[in-house]
Amino acid sequence: MRHSLLPAALLPVLLAACGGGGSPTTPPPGTGQGSALTTRLGACAVVNQSADPAASSCLTGAYTGKTLSGAECSLTVRADGGYDYVSPTLTYTFTATAQATRVFGHNSIEGSHQVIWLINDPMTANEPKELNFEARWGANIAAPKLEIEAMKHLNGGGSVSSTCNVPL
């Protein structure tokens, strides 16, 4: 029988991860939603204005925030590039097609990051939709933010839009 012993230095980490060892009930600073999002977004490939659907695959997941009026809003990005946007004034599902226009970019300069994702399908016959996703954070960013603007063009003219701000 083979036995292995964990180094004593790892024991407090394992106890905290398992809820033992008196771990705090609130997360320590820098471990909230913003930290997890900036870690995930920071892992995106550094590219400039890529139209390749694979470039934006790092955005897959859920984003929850508040509209400008303080109401809850969310964006769920699927692996196929489609997404679901939900807010009190605008809720829709977008399924990416081969004709969808996509632009993805991630710039990382001196500890500051900017991630953008623009996607729309102007050829959709039934109420074309647009999404603008922009995140900025890091050493030289005074006000880190993730702002998501969703828009649906209505048949017969006009549009409905919503802005969702996600804490970083």
CSV table of C-alpha atoms in Angstrom, one decimal:
chain,number,residue,atom,x,y,z
A,1,MET,CA,0.0,0.0,0.0
A,2,ARG,CA,1.3,3.4,-0.9
A,3,HIS,CA,0.9,6.4,1.4
A,4,SER,CA,1.6,10.0,0.7
A,5,LEU,CA,1.8,12.8,3.2
A,6,LEU,CA,0.8,16.4,2.3
A,7,PRO,CA,3.3,19.1,3.3
A,8,ALA,CA,2.2,20.8,6.6
A,9,ALA,CA,2.0,24.1,4.8
A,10,LEU,CA,-0.9,22.9,2.7
A,11,LEU,CA,-3.0,21.8,5.7
A,12,PRO,CA,-4.5,25.3,6.5
A,13,VAL,CA,-5.3,25.8,2.8
A,14,LEU,CA,-7.1,22.5,2.6
A,15,LEU,CA,-9.0,23.1,5.9
A,16,ALA,CA,-10.1,26.6,4.7
A,17,ALA,CA,-11.2,25.1,1.3
A,18,CYS,CA,-13.3,22.4,3.1
A,19,GLY,CA,-14.8,24.9,5.5
A,20,GLY,CA,-12.7,23.8,8.5
A,21,GLY,CA,-10.1,25.7,10.3
A,22,GLY,CA,-12.3,28.6,11.2
A,23,SER,CA,-12.5,30.1,7.7
A,24,PRO,CA,-14.3,33.5,7.6
A,25,THR,CA,-17.9,33.7,6.6
A,26,THR,CA,-17.2,36.6,4.1
A,27,PRO,CA,-14.7,36.3,1.4
A,28,PRO,CA,-11.4,38.2,1.8
A,29,PRO,CA,-10.9,41.3,-0.2
A,30,GLY,CA,-10.2,40.7,-3.9
A,31,THR,CA,-12.1,37.4,-4.0
A,32,GLY,CA,-15.6,38.5,-5.0
A,33,GLN,CA,-17.3,38.3,-8.4
A,34,GLY,CA,-15.0,41.1,-9.8
A,35,SER,CA,-11.8,39.2,-9.0
A,36,ALA,CA,-13.1,36.0,-10.5
A,37,LEU,CA,-14.2,37.9,-13.6
A,38,THR,CA,-11.0,39.8,-14.1
A,39,THR,CA,-9.0,36.5,-13.7
A,40,ARG,CA,-11.2,34.9,-16.3
A,41,LEU,CA,-11.2,37.8,-18.7
A,42,GLY,CA,-7.4,38.4,-18.2
A,43,ALA,CA,-6.9,34.8,-19.4
A,44,CYS,CA,-8.4,35.7,-22.8
A,45,ALA,CA,-6.0,35.7,-25.7
A,46,VAL,CA,-4.4,39.1,-26.4
A,47,VAL,CA,-5.7,39.9,-29.9
A,48,ASN,CA,-6.7,43.0,-31.8
A,49,GLN,CA,-10.1,43.1,-33.6
A,50,SER,CA,-10.5,39.4,-34.3
A,51,ALA,CA,-13.6,38.1,-36.1
A,52,ASP,CA,-12.8,34.5,-35.3
A,53,PRO,CA,-15.6,33.0,-33.1
A,54,ALA,CA,-13.0,31.0,-31.1
A,55,ALA,CA,-11.3,34.3,-29.9
A,56,SER,CA,-14.3,35.2,-27.8
A,57,SER,CA,-14.9,31.7,-26.4
A,58,CYS,CA,-13.2,32.9,-23.2
A,59,LEU,CA,-16.3,35.0,-22.4
A,60,THR,CA,-18.5,31.9,-21.9
A,61,GLY,CA,-20.3,32.1,-18.6
A,62,ALA,CA,-22.7,34.3,-16.6
A,63,TYR,CA,-22.4,38.0,-15.8
A,64,THR,CA,-24.8,39.6,-13.2
A,65,GLY,CA,-25.1,43.3,-12.6
A,66,LYS,CA,-27.4,46.3,-12.3
A,67,THR,CA,-29.0,48.6,-14.9
A,68,LEU,CA,-28.6,52.3,-14.7
A,69,SER,CA,-31.8,52.5,-12.7
A,70,GLY,CA,-30.4,49.9,-10.2
A,71,ALA,CA,-32.5,46.9,-11.4
A,72,GLU,CA,-30.9,43.4,-11.7
A,73,CYS,CA,-29.7,42.4,-15.2
A,74,SER,CA,-27.7,39.5,-16.6
A,75,LEU,CA,-25.9,38.2,-19.6
A,76,THR,CA,-25.2,34.5,-20.2
A,77,VAL,CA,-22.7,33.8,-23.0
A,78,ARG,CA,-22.9,30.3,-24.5
A,79,ALA,CA,-19.9,28.5,-26.0
A,80,ASP,CA,-21.4,28.8,-29.5
A,81,GLY,CA,-21.2,32.6,-29.3
A,82,GLY,CA,-24.9,33.0,-28.7
A,83,TYR,CA,-26.2,34.6,-25.5
A,84,ASP,CA,-29.2,35.4,-23.3
A,85,TYR,CA,-29.7,39.0,-22.1
A,86,VAL,CA,-32.2,39.7,-19.3
A,87,SER,CA,-33.2,43.1,-17.8
A,88,PRO,CA,-36.6,44.6,-16.8
A,89,THR,CA,-36.8,46.6,-20.1
A,90,LEU,CA,-35.2,44.1,-22.5
A,91,THR,CA,-35.0,40.4,-22.5
A,92,TYR,CA,-34.0,38.3,-25.6
A,93,THR,CA,-32.0,35.3,-26.8
A,94,PHE,CA,-29.4,35.6,-29.6
A,95,THR,CA,-28.2,32.7,-31.6
A,96,ALA,CA,-25.1,33.5,-33.6
A,97,THR,CA,-25.3,32.7,-37.4
A,98,ALA,CA,-22.6,32.4,-40.0
A,99,GLN,CA,-23.6,36.0,-41.0
A,100,ALA,CA,-23.1,37.5,-37.6
A,101,THR,CA,-20.7,40.3,-37.3
A,102,ARG,CA,-18.2,39.7,-34.5
A,103,VAL,CA,-15.3,41.7,-33.2
A,104,PHE,CA,-13.3,40.6,-30.2
A,105,GLY,CA,-10.2,42.3,-28.7
A,106,HIS,CA,-8.1,42.0,-25.6
A,107,ASN,CA,-5.4,44.6,-24.9
A,108,SER,CA,-3.0,44.2,-22.0
A,109,ILE,CA,-0.6,47.1,-21.4
A,110,GLU,CA,1.5,47.7,-18.3
A,111,GLY,CA,-0.9,45.8,-16.0
A,112,SER,CA,-4.1,47.3,-17.4
A,113,HIS,CA,-6.6,45.4,-19.5
A,114,GLN,CA,-9.4,46.1,-21.9
A,115,VAL,CA,-11.6,43.4,-23.3
A,116,ILE,CA,-14.2,44.2,-26.0
A,117,TRP,CA,-16.8,42.0,-27.7
A,118,LEU,CA,-19.2,43.3,-30.3
A,119,ILE,CA,-21.6,41.0,-31.9
A,120,ASN,CA,-24.7,41.6,-34.1
A,121,ASP,CA,-26.6,40.0,-36.9
A,122,PRO,CA,-27.9,42.8,-39.2
A,123,MET,CA,-29.2,40.2,-41.6
A,124,THR,CA,-31.7,38.7,-39.1
A,125,ALA,CA,-35.2,39.3,-40.6
A,126,ASN,CA,-36.9,39.4,-37.2
A,127,GLU,CA,-35.7,42.2,-35.0
A,128,PRO,CA,-31.9,42.4,-35.3
A,129,LYS,CA,-29.9,42.4,-32.1
A,130,GLU,CA,-26.6,43.9,-31.0
A,131,LEU,CA,-24.4,43.5,-28.0
A,132,ASN,CA,-21.5,45.6,-26.9
A,133,PHE,CA,-19.4,44.2,-24.1
A,134,GLU,CA,-16.5,46.2,-22.7
A,135,ALA,CA,-14.4,45.5,-19.6
A,136,ARG,CA,-11.5,47.7,-18.3
A,137,TRP,CA,-9.5,47.0,-15.2
A,138,GLY,CA,-5.9,47.0,-13.9
A,139,ALA,CA,-3.1,49.1,-12.5
A,140,ASN,CA,-3.8,52.3,-14.5
A,141,ILE,CA,-7.6,52.1,-14.6
A,142,ALA,CA,-9.1,54.5,-12.0
A,143,ALA,CA,-12.7,53.1,-12.3
A,144,PRO,CA,-12.7,49.4,-13.3
A,145,LYS,CA,-15.9,48.4,-15.1
A,146,LEU,CA,-17.7,45.9,-17.2
A,147,GLU,CA,-20.4,47.5,-19.2
A,148,ILE,CA,-22.8,45.5,-21.4
A,149,GLU,CA,-25.1,47.3,-23.7
A,150,ALA,CA,-27.8,45.2,-25.4
A,151,MET,CA,-30.1,46.5,-28.2
A,152,LYS,CA,-33.0,45.0,-30.2
A,153,HIS,CA,-34.2,46.8,-33.3
A,154,LEU,CA,-37.9,46.6,-33.6
A,155,ASN,CA,-39.8,45.6,-36.7
A,156,GLY,CA,-41.4,48.8,-38.1
A,157,GLY,CA,-38.7,51.1,-36.7
A,158,GLY,CA,-37.2,52.1,-33.4
A,159,SER,CA,-35.2,50.1,-30.9
A,160,VAL,CA,-35.0,49.1,-27.3
A,161,SER,CA,-31.7,49.1,-25.4
A,162,SER,CA,-30.5,48.3,-21.9
A,163,THR,CA,-27.1,48.8,-20.2
A,164,CYS,CA,-25.9,46.4,-17.5
A,165,ASN,CA,-23.0,47.3,-15.3
A,166,VAL,CA,-21.2,44.4,-13.7
A,167,PRO,CA,-18.8,45.1,-10.7
A,168,LEU,CA,-15.1,44.4,-11.2
